[in-house]
Coordinates of C-alpha atoms in Angstrom, one line a residue:
X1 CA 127.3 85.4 78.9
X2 CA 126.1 87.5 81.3
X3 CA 128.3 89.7 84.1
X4 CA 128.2 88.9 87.6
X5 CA 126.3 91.9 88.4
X6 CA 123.7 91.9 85.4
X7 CA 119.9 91.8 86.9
X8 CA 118.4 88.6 86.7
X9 CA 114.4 87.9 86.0
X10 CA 111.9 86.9 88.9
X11 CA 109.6 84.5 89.2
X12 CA 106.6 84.9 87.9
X13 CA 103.5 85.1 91.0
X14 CA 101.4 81.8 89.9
X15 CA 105.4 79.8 90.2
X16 CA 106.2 81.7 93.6
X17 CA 102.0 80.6 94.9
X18 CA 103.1 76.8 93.7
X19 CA 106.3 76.9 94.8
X20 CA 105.1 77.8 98.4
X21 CA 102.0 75.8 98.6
X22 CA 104.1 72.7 98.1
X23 CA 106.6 74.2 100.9
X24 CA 104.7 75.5 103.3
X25 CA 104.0 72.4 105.8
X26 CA 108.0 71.8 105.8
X27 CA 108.7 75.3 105.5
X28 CA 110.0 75.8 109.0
X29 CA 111.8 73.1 109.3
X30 CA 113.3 73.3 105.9
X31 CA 114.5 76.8 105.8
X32 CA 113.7 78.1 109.2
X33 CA 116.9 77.7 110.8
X34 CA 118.7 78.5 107.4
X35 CA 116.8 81.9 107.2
X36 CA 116.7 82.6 111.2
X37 CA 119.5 85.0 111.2
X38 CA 119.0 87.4 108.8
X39 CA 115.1 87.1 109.8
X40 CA 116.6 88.3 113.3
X41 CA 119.3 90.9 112.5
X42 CA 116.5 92.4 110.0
X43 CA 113.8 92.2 113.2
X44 CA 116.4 93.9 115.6
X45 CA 117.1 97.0 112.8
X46 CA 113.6 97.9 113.0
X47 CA 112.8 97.9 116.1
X48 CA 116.1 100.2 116.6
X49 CA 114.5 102.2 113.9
X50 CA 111.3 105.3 114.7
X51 CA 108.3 104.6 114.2
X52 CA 105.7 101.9 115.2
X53 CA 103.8 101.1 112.1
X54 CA 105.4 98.4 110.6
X55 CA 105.0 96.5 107.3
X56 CA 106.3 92.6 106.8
X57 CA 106.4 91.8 103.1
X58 CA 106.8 87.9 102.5
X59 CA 105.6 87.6 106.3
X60 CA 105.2 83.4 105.4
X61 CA 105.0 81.4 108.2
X62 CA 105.2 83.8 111.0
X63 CA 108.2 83.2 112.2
X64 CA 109.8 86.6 112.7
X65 CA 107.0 87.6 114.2
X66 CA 107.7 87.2 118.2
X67 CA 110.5 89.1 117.8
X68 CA 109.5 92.5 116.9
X69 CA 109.4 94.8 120.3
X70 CA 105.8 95.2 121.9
X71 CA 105.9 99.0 121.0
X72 CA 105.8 97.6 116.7
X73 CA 102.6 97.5 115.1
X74 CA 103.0 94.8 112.3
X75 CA 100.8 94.4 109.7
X76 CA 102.0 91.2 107.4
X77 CA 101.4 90.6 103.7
X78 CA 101.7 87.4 101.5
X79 CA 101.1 86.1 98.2
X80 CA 100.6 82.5 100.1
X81 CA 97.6 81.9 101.5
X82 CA 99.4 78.6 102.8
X83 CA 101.8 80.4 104.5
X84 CA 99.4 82.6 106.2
X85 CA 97.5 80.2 107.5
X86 CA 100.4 78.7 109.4
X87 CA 101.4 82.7 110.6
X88 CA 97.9 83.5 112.3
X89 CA 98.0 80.2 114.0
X90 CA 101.4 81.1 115.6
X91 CA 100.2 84.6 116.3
X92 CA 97.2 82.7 118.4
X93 CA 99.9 79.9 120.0
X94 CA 102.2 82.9 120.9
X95 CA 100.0 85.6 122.3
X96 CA 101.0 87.6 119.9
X97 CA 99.3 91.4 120.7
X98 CA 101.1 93.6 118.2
X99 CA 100.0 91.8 115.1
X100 CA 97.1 93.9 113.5
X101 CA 96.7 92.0 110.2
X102 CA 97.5 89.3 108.4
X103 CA 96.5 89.4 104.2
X104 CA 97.4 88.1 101.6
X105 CA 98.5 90.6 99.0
X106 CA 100.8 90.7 96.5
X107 CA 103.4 93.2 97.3
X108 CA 104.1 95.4 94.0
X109 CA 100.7 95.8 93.8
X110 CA 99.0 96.5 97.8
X111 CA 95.9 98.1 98.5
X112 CA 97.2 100.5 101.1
X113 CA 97.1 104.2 101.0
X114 CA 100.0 106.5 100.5
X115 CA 102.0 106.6 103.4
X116 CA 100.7 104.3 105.6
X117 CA 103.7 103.0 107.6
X118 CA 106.3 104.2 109.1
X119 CA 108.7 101.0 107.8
X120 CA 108.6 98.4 105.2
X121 CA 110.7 95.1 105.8
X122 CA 110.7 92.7 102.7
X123 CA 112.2 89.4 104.0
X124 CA 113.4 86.9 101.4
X125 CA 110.9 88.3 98.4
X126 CA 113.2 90.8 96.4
X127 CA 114.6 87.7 94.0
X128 CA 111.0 86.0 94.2
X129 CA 108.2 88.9 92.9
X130 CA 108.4 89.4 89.5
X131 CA 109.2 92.9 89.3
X132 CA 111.7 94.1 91.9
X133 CA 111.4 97.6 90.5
X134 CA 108.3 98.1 91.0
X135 CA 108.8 96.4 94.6
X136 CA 110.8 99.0 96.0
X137 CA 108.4 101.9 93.9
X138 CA 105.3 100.5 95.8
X139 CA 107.4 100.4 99.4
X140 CA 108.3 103.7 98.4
X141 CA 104.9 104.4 98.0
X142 CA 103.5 103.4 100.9
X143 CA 106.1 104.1 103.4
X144 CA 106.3 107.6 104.6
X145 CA 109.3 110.1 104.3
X146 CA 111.6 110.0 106.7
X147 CA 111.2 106.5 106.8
X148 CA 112.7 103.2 106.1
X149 CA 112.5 100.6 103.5
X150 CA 114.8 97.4 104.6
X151 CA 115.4 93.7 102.7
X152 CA 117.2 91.0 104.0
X153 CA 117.8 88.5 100.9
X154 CA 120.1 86.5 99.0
X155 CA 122.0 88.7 96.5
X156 CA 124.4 87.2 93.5
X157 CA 128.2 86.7 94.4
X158 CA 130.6 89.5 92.6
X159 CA 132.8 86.2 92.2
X160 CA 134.4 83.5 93.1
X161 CA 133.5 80.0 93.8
X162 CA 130.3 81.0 95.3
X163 CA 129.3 83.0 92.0
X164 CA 129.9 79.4 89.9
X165 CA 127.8 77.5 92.7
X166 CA 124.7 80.1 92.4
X167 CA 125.3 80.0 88.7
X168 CA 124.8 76.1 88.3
X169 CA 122.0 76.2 90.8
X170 CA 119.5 79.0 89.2
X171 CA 117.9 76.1 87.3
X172 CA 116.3 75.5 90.6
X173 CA 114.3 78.6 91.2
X174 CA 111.1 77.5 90.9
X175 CA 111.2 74.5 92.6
X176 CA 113.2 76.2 95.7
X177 CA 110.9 79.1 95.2
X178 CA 113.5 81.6 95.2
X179 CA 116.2 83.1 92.6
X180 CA 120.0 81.6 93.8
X181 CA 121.4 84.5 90.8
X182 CA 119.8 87.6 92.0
X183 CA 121.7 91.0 91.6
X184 CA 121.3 93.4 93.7
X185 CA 121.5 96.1 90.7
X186 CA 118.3 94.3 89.7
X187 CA 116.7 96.0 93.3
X188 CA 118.5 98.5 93.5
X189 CA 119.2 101.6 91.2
X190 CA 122.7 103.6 91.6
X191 CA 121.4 106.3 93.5
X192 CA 119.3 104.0 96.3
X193 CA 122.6 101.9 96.0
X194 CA 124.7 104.8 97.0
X195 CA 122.3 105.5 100.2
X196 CA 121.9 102.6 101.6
X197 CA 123.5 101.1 104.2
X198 CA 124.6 97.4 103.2
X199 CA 125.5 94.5 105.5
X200 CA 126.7 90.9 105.4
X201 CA 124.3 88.4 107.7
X202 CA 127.0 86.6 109.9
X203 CA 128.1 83.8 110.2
X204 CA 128.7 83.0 106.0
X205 CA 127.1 85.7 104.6
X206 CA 125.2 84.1 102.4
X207 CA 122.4 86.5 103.1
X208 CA 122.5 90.4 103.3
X209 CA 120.5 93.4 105.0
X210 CA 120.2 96.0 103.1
X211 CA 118.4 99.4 104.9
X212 CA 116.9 102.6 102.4
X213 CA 116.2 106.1 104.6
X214 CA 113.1 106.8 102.1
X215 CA 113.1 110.5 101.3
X216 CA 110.1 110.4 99.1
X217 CA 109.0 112.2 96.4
X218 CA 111.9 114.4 94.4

């Protein structure tokens, strides 16, 4: 048996595409108002954070979108085409003026150059890709030094009644689209662990936000 800590596997892309394409029309709805706070409290870090280029990774629906500050330049990748679809639509509906691109991409693999943004916020997609290491090396990557890499996500419980719950439910993952026994060793090595500044999401803490300073290269 495995620890409470010990990394856990992804999902693989083609389960995460399904997964989502069955979701997406309900998707707001669903896991909107579930999701809405730690899609906020990681929205109002960056835009307290330098720097205007911004990257969304797992952008979905849209629906963190009309909260960035006006002075945020967001460009927002996902592996769902589905979800996209519903994103640019609220973009239009909204007046959204600071969105300069919506793609789908898949994120541990982007076709951006080295360096292009100033801050990379993965929202909800470090216990669904199927390689979280080479997640944060592509954020890493692409976000320049001196800036920030942030996720808001679900990570494993250390214990407790909450650890047995996510334990019986990891069954689920590909139908909820989403790993309920992700460690966050399995983002995370010791030294980015030791950096970062890690924070419950009121008001259960069932999801936390977790910001890297990226100092590049070594």
């Amino acid at each position: 048996m495995s620890s409470p800590s010990s990394p856990q596997s992804a999902l693989d892309a083609e389960a995460v595409k399904a997964a989502y394409r069955r979701w997406a029309r309900v998707y707001d709805t669903v896991f909107g108002r579930v999701s809405g706070m730690g899609r906020k409290r990681a929205v109002a870090e960056v835009n307290a954070l330098p720097g205007e280029r911004v990257l969304e990774v797992g952008v979905g629906t849209g629906l963190a979108l009309p909260f960035y500050n006006q002075n945020k330049r967001i460009t927002g990748i996902d592996l769902s085409e589905d979800m996209l679809e519903r994103a640019r639509m609220r973009v239009l509906q909204k007046g959204l003026t600071n969105i300069d691109d919506l793609v789908e991409m898949d994120a541990e693999a982007t076709r951006f150059e080295d360096n292009s943004f100033d801050i990379a916020v993965a929202m909800f997609v470090a216990s669904v890709v199927p390689h979280p290491d080479r997640l944060l090396a592509e954020l890493k990557r692409i976000v320049r030094p001196g800036g920030h890499i942030l996720f808001v996500n679900h990570f494993l419980a250390q214990g407790g009644l909450r650890l047995a719950i996510e334990r019986g439910t990891a069954r689920a993952s590909r139908s909820l689209g989403w790993n309920t026994d992700f460690a966050i060793e399995t983002l995370l090595p010791p030294e980015d662990l030791a950096r970062a500044s890690i924070r419950p999401v009121p008001p259960m803490g069932f999801f936390t936000l977790v910001t890297l300073p990226h100092e590049g290269s070594k």
